[in-house]
Coordinates of C-alpha atoms in Angstrom, one line a residue:
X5 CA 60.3 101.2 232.6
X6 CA 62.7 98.9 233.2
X7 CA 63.8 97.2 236.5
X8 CA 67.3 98.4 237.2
X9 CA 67.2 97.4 240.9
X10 CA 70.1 95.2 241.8
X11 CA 69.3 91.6 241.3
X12 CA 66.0 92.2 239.4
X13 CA 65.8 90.7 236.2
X14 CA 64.8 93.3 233.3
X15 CA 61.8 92.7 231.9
X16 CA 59.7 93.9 228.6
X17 CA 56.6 95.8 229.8
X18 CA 53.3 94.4 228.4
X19 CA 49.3 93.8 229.0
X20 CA 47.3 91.0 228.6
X21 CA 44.1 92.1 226.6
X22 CA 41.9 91.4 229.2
X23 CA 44.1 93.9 231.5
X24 CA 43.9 96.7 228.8
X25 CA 40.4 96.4 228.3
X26 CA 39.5 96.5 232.3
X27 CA 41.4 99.3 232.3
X28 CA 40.0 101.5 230.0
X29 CA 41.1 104.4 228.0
X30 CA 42.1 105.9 230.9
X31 CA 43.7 103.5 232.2
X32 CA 46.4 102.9 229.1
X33 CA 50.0 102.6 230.5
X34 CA 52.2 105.2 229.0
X35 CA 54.6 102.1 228.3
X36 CA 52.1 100.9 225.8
X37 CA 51.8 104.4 223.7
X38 CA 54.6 107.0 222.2
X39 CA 53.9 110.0 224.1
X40 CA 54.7 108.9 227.7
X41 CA 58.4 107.9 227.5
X42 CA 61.8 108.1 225.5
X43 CA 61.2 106.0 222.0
X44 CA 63.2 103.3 222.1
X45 CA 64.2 102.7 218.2
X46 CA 64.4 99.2 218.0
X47 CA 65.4 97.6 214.4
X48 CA 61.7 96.9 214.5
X49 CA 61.0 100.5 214.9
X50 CA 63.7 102.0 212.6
X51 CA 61.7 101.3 209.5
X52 CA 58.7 103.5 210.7
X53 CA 59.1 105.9 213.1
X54 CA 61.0 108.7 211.6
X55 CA 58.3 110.5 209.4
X56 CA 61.3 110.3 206.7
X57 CA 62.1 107.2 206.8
X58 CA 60.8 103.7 205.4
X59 CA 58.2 103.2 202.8
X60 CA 56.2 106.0 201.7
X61 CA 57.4 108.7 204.4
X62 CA 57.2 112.6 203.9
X63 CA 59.9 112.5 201.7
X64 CA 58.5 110.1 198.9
X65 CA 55.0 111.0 199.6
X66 CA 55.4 114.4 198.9
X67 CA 57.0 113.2 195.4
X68 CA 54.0 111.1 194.6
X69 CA 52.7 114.4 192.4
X70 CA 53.9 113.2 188.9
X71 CA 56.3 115.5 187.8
X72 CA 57.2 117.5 190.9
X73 CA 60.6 118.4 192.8
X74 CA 61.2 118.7 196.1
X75 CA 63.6 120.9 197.9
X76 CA 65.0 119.2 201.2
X77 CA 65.8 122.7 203.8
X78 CA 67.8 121.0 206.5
X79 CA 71.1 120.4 208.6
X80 CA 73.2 117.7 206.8
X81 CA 72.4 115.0 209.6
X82 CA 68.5 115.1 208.9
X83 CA 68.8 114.4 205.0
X84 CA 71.5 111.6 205.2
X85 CA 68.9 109.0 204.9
X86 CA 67.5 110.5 201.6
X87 CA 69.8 108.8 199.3
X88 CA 67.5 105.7 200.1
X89 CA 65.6 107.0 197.6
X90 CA 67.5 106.7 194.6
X91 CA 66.5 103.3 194.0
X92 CA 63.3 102.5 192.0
X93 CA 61.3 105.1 190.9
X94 CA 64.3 107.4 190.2
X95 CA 62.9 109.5 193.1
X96 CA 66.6 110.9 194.1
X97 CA 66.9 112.1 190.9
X98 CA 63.9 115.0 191.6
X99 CA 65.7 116.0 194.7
X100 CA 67.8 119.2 195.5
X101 CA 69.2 120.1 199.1
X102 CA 69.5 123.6 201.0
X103 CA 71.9 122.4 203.8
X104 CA 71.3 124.6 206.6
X105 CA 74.3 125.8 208.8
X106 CA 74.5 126.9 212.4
X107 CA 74.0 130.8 211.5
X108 CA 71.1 130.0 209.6
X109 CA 69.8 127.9 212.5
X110 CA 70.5 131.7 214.7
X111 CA 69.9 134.4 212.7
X112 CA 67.3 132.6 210.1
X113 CA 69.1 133.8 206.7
X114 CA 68.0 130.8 205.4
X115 CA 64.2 131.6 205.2
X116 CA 65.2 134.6 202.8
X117 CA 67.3 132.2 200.5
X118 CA 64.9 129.4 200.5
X119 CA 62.9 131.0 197.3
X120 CA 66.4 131.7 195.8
X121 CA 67.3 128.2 195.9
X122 CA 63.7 126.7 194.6
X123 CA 64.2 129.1 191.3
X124 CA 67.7 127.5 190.7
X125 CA 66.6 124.5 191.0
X126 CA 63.5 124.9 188.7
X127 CA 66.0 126.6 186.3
X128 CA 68.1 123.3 186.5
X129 CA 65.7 121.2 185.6
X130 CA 65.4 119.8 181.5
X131 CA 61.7 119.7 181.6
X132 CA 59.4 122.4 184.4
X133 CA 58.1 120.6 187.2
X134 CA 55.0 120.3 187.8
X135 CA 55.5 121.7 191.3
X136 CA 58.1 122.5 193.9
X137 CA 57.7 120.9 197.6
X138 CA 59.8 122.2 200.1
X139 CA 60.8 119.6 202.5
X140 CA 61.7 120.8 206.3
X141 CA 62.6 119.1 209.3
X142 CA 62.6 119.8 213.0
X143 CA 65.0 122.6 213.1
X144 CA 62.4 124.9 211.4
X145 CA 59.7 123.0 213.4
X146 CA 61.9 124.5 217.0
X147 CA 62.3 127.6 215.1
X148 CA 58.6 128.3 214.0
X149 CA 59.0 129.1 210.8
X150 CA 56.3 130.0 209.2
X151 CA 57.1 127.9 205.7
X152 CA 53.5 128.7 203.7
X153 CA 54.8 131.9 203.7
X154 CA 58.1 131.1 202.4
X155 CA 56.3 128.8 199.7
X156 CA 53.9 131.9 198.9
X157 CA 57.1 133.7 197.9
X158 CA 59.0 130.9 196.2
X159 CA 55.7 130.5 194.1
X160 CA 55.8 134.2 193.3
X161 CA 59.6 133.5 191.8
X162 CA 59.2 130.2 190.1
X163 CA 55.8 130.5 188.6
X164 CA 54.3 127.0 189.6
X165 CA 53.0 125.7 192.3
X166 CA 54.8 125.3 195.8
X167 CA 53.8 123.6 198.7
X168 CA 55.3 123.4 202.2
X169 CA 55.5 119.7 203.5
X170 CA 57.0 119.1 207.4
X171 CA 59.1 116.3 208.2
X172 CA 58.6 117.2 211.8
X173 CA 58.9 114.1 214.1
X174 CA 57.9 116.2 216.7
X175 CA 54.5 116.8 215.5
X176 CA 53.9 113.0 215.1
X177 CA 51.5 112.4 218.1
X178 CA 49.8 115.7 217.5
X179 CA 46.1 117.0 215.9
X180 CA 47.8 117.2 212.5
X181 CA 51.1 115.3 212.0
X182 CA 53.4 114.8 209.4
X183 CA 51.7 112.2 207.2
X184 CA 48.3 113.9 207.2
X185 CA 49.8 117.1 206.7
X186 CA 51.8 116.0 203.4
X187 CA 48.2 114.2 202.0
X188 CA 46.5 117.9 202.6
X189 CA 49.9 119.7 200.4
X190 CA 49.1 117.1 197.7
X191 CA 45.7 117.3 197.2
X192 CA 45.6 121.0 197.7
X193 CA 47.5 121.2 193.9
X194 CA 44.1 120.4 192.5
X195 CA 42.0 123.0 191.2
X196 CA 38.1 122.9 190.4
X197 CA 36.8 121.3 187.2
X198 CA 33.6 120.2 186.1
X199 CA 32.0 117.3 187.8
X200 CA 31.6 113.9 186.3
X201 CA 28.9 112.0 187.6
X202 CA 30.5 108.0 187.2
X203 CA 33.7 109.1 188.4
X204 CA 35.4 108.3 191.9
X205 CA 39.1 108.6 193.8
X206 CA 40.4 106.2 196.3
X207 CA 42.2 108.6 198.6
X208 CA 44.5 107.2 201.4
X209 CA 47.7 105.3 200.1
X210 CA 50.7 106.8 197.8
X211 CA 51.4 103.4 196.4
X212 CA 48.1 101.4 194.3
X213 CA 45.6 99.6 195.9
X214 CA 45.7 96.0 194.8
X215 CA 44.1 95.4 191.2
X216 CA 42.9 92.1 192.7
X217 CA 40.6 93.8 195.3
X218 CA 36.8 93.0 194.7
X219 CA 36.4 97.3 195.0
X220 CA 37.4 97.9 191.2
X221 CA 35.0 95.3 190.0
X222 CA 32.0 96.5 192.5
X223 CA 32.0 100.4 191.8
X224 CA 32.4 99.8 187.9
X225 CA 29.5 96.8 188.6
X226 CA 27.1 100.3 189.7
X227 CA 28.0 102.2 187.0
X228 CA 31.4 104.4 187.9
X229 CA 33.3 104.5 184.9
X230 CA 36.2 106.1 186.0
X231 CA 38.3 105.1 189.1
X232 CA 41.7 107.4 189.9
X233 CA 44.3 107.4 192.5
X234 CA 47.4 109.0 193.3
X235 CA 48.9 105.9 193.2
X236 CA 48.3 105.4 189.3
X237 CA 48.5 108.4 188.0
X238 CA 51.1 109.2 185.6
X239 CA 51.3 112.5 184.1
X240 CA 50.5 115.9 186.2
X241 CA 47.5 116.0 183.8
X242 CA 46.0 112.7 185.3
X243 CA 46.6 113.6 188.5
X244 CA 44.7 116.9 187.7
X245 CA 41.7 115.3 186.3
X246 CA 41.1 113.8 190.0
X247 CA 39.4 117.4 190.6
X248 CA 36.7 115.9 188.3
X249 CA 35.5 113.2 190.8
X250 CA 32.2 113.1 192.0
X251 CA 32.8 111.4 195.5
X252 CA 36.1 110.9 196.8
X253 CA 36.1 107.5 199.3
X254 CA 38.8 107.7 201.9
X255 CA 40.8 103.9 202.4
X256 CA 43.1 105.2 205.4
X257 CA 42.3 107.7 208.1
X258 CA 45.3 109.6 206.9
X259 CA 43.6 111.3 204.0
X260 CA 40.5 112.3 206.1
X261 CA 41.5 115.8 206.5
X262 CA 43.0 115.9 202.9
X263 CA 39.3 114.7 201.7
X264 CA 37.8 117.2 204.4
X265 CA 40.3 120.1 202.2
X266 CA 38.6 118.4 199.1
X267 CA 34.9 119.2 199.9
X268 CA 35.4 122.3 201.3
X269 CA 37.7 123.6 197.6
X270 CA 36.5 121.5 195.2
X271 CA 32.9 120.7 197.2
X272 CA 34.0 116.6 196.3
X273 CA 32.0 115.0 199.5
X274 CA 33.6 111.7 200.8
X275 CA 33.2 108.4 202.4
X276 CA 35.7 106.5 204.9
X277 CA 35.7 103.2 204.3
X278 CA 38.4 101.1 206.4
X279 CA 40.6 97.9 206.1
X280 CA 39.0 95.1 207.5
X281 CA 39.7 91.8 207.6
X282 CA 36.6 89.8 209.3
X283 CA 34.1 89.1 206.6
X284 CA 31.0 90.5 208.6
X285 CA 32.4 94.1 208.8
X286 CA 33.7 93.6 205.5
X287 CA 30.0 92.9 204.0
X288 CA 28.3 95.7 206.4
X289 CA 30.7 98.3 205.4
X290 CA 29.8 97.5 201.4
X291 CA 26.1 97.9 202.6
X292 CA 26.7 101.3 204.0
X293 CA 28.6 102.1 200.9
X294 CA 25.8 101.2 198.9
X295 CA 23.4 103.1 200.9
X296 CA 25.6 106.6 200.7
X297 CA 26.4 106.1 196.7
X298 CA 22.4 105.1 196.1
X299 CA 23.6 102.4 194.3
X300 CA 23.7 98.6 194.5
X301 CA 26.8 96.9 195.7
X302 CA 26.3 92.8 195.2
X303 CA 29.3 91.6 196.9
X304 CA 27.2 88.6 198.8
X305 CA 29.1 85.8 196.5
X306 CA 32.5 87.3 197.7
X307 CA 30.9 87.3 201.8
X308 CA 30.5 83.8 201.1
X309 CA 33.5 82.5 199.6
X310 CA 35.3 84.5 202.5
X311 CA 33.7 83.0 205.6
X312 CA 33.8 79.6 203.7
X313 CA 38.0 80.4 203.3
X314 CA 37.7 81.3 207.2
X315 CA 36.5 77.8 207.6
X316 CA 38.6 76.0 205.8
X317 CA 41.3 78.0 207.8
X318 CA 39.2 76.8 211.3
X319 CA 39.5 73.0 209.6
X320 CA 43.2 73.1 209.4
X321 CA 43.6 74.5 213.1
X322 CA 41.2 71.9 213.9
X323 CA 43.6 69.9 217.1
X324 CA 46.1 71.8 217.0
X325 CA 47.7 75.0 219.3
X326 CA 49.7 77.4 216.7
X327 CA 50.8 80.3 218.6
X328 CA 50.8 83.3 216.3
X329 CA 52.7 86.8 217.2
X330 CA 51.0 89.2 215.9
X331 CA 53.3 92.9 214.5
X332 CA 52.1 96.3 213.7
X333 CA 54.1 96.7 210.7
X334 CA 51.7 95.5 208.1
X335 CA 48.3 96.2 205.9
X336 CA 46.4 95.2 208.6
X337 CA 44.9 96.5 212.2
X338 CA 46.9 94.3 214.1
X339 CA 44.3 94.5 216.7
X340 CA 41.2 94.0 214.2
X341 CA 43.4 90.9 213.0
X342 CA 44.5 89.0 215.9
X343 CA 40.9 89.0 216.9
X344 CA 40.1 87.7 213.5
X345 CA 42.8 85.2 213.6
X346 CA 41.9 84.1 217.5
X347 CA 38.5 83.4 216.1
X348 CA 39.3 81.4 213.3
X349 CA 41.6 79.2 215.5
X350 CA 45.3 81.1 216.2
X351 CA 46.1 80.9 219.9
X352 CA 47.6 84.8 219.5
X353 CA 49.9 85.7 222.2
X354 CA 51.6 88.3 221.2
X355 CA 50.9 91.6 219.9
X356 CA 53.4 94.3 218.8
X357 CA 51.6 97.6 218.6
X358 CA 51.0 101.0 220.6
X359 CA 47.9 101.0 222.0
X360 CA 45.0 103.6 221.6
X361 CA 41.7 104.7 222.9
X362 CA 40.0 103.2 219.7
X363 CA 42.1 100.5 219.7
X364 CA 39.9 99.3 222.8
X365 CA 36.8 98.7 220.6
X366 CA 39.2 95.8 219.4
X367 CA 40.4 95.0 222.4
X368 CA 37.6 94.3 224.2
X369 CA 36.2 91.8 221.8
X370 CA 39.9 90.1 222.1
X371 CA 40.0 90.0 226.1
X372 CA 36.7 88.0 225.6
X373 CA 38.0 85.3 223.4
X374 CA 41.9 85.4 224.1
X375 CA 42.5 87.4 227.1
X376 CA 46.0 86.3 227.9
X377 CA 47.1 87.5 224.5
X378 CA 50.0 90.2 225.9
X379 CA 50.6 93.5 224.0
X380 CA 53.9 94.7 223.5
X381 CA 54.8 98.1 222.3
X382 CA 57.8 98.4 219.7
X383 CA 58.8 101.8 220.7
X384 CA 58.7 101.1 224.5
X385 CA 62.6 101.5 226.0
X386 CA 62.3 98.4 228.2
X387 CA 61.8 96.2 224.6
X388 CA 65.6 96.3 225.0
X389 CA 65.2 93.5 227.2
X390 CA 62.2 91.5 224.9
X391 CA 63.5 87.9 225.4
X392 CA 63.9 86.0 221.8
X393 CA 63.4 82.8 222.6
X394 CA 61.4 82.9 225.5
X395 CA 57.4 81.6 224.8
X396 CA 58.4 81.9 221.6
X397 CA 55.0 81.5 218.7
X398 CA 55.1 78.6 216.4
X399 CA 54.3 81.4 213.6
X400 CA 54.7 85.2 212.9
X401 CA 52.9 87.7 211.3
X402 CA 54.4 91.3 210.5
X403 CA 57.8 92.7 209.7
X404 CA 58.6 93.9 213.1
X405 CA 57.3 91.0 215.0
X406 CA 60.0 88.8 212.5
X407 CA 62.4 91.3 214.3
X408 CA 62.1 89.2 217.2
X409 CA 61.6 85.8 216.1
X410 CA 63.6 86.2 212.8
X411 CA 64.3 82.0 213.0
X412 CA 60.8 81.3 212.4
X413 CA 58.3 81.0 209.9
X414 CA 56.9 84.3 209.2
X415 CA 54.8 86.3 206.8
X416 CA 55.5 90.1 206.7
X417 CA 52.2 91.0 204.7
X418 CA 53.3 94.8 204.4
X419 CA 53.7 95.2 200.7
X420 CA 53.5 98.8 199.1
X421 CA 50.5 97.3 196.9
X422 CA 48.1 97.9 199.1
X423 CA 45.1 95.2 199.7
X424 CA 41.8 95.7 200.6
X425 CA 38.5 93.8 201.2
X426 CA 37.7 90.3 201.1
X427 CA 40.3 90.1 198.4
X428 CA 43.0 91.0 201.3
X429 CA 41.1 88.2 203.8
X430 CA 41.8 85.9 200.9
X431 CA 45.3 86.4 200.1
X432 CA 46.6 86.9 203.5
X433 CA 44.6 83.0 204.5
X434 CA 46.3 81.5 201.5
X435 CA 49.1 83.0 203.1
X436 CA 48.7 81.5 206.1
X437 CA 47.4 78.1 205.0
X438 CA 50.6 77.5 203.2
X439 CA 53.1 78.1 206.1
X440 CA 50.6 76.1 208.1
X441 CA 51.6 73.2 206.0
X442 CA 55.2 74.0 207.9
X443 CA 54.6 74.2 211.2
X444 CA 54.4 71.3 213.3

């Protein structure tokens, strides 16, 4: 928290790695995660934290279904950010709003009118939808509304599919919260098809993985013919045929319990893979790949040309002390990364992330080679008194992180296209080895 004694200067709260890792998971100061305080939304928080906000939040994701509509149940002051979305992708276009009062909030009128509202809107439309969603926020989430059974009625009066998804900020830090919850409505809109054997989903992001990444060109080297993803689909009948998939393989833990839905309905098994971005994990993840597929995965060129791009990253460090900041905001583990980063010749002193228990697997390795590297937490009230010019890094690395140092050189590596594999390790270092060529 922060000082407020008289005379005592306030003061960010932070831990060095080495601290956290001593520590333990028990030991995790509540400062440093978003269930043991106020959140404190920071411009460098504002982006992300509402599960309606930035980027692909509940709203957008739950549009991703080529063709659908969605039906936005709430007060006025929780849709007021939705015209945000009328920009590319026409995505303001497919939305409708049931603007709940305070005697719906009482008495709960509105829970009867809800399937009212989805058939006029369906009715409005030039072309049917593919499928409604109905979009709810925190009031309903305080009221317990039990919304799959609203949906199950709205589907009775529209005749497609409807599917309930929960724009509950409340439930962000629980079992199931909002952005695993809208992956499990999507996916649950397929229905069972005959399998084909050489075909696969990448299951995880809303927006495309990058063409670029060495995974296209790997599973079709094996034999997989067909590779589909939300992302890329652009009919409902494309999205569809992702019911035909023989293995789905998970990219972001997100989509785990979506996938889990998956097996259990459409009896698709999966695979989690994960974003990395140091070469050796890279390489042993293909491996086990290879080993659950049964196929042959020869990505030992592409190892090589990354550790030799780490080198020629080391070289250019070589003598000199860049200080690197390190945010959360970005296509990256910022914890995974700063280690990657320390070891290839970043002095990393700043990190700008909550902090988990798996987060320590990370940490631990970073206390070793950079333990004064202090983590910060974006959401953490006393950030309101983060210094900005204080130790300040000779380089930054995320969009929130640029929130604090936004005079300095900075990359904010959090494009929708999502990267993955050595082909991210390479972009992101070419990245870096051109603002190198700035910094003093």
């Amino acid at each position: 928290m922060i000082d407020t004694r008289a005379g005592a200067e306030p003061a960010a709260f932070s831990r060095t790695a080495a601290e956290l890792a001593a520590a333990g998971s028990a030991g995790i100061p509540a400062e440093l995660t978003t269930s043991g305080h106020l959140i404190y939304n920071s411009p460098a928080a504002l982006d992300f934290n509402s599960p309606g906000a930035h980027g692909f939040g509940v709203k957008r994701a739950g549009l991703s279904v080529p063709g659908s509509i969605m039906l936005l149940i709430s007060p006025p002051c929780c849709g007021r950010n939705t015209a945000a979305l009328s920009g590319p992708g026409r995505y303001g276009e497919r939305f409708a709003f049931y603007e709940m009062d305070e005697r719906d909030i009482v008495t709960g009128r509105h829970l009867a009118r809800i399937p009212e509202a989805a058939t006029a809107f369906v009715a409005s439309r030039r072309e049917p939808p593919s499928a409604v969603m109905l979009c709810c926020t925190c009031a309903d989430a305080l009221l317990g509304t039990d919304m799959e059974r609203v949906a199950r009625k709205a589907e009775a009066r529209v005749h497609l599919p409807v599917r309930p998804c929960y724009m509950y900020a409340l439930t962000r830090e629980s079992v199931h919260p909002p952005m695993v919850q809208v992956r499990e409505a999507i996916y649950s809109l397929l229905a069972p098809r005959p399998k084909i054997a050489a075909s696969v989903n990448l299951l995880g992001s809303f927006a495309p993985w990058a063409e670029t990444s060495e995974l296209y060109a790997l599973l079709r080297g094996s034999g997989v013919k067909q590779i589909r993803e939300i992302g890329r689909c652009r009919t409902f009948a494309e999205f569809s045929a992702m019911a035909e998939a023989n293995v789905n393989l998970v990219l972001a833990e997100e989509a785990q319990a979506a996938a889990a839905l998956l097996a259990k309905k459409l009896r698709i098994p999966f695979v989690g893979l994960r974003r990395f971005y140091a070469p050796g994990r890279i390489h042993h993840q293909y491996q086990a790949l290879s080993r659950a597929l049964g196929v042959t995965l020869d990505d030992a060129p592409l190892y090589e040309r990354a550790k030799g791009r780490l080198a020629t990253l080391r070289e250019a460090l070589a003598g000199r002390r860049v200080c690197l900041a390190v945010g959360s905001r970005m296509n990256a583990d910022p914890f995974e990364l700063a280690l990657v980063l320390s070891g290839a010749g970043f002095t990393v002193t700043k990190i700008f992330s909550t902090v988990q228990p798996q987060d320590l697997f990370f940490l631990r390795a970073l206390a070793d080679c950079s333990p004064l590297t202090r983590i910060y937490s974006n959401l953490s009230p006393t950030m309101a008194a983060f210094p900005d010019d204080e130790d300040a890094p000779d380089l930054v690395l995320g969009a929130d992180a640029h929130f604090y140092y936004p005079s300095l050189p900075y990359i904010a590596w959090n494009s929708e296209e999502q990267p993955f594999g050595y082909d991210a390790l390479l972009r992101l270092t070419d990245a870096l080895l051109e603002k190198l060529g700035g910094v003093s």
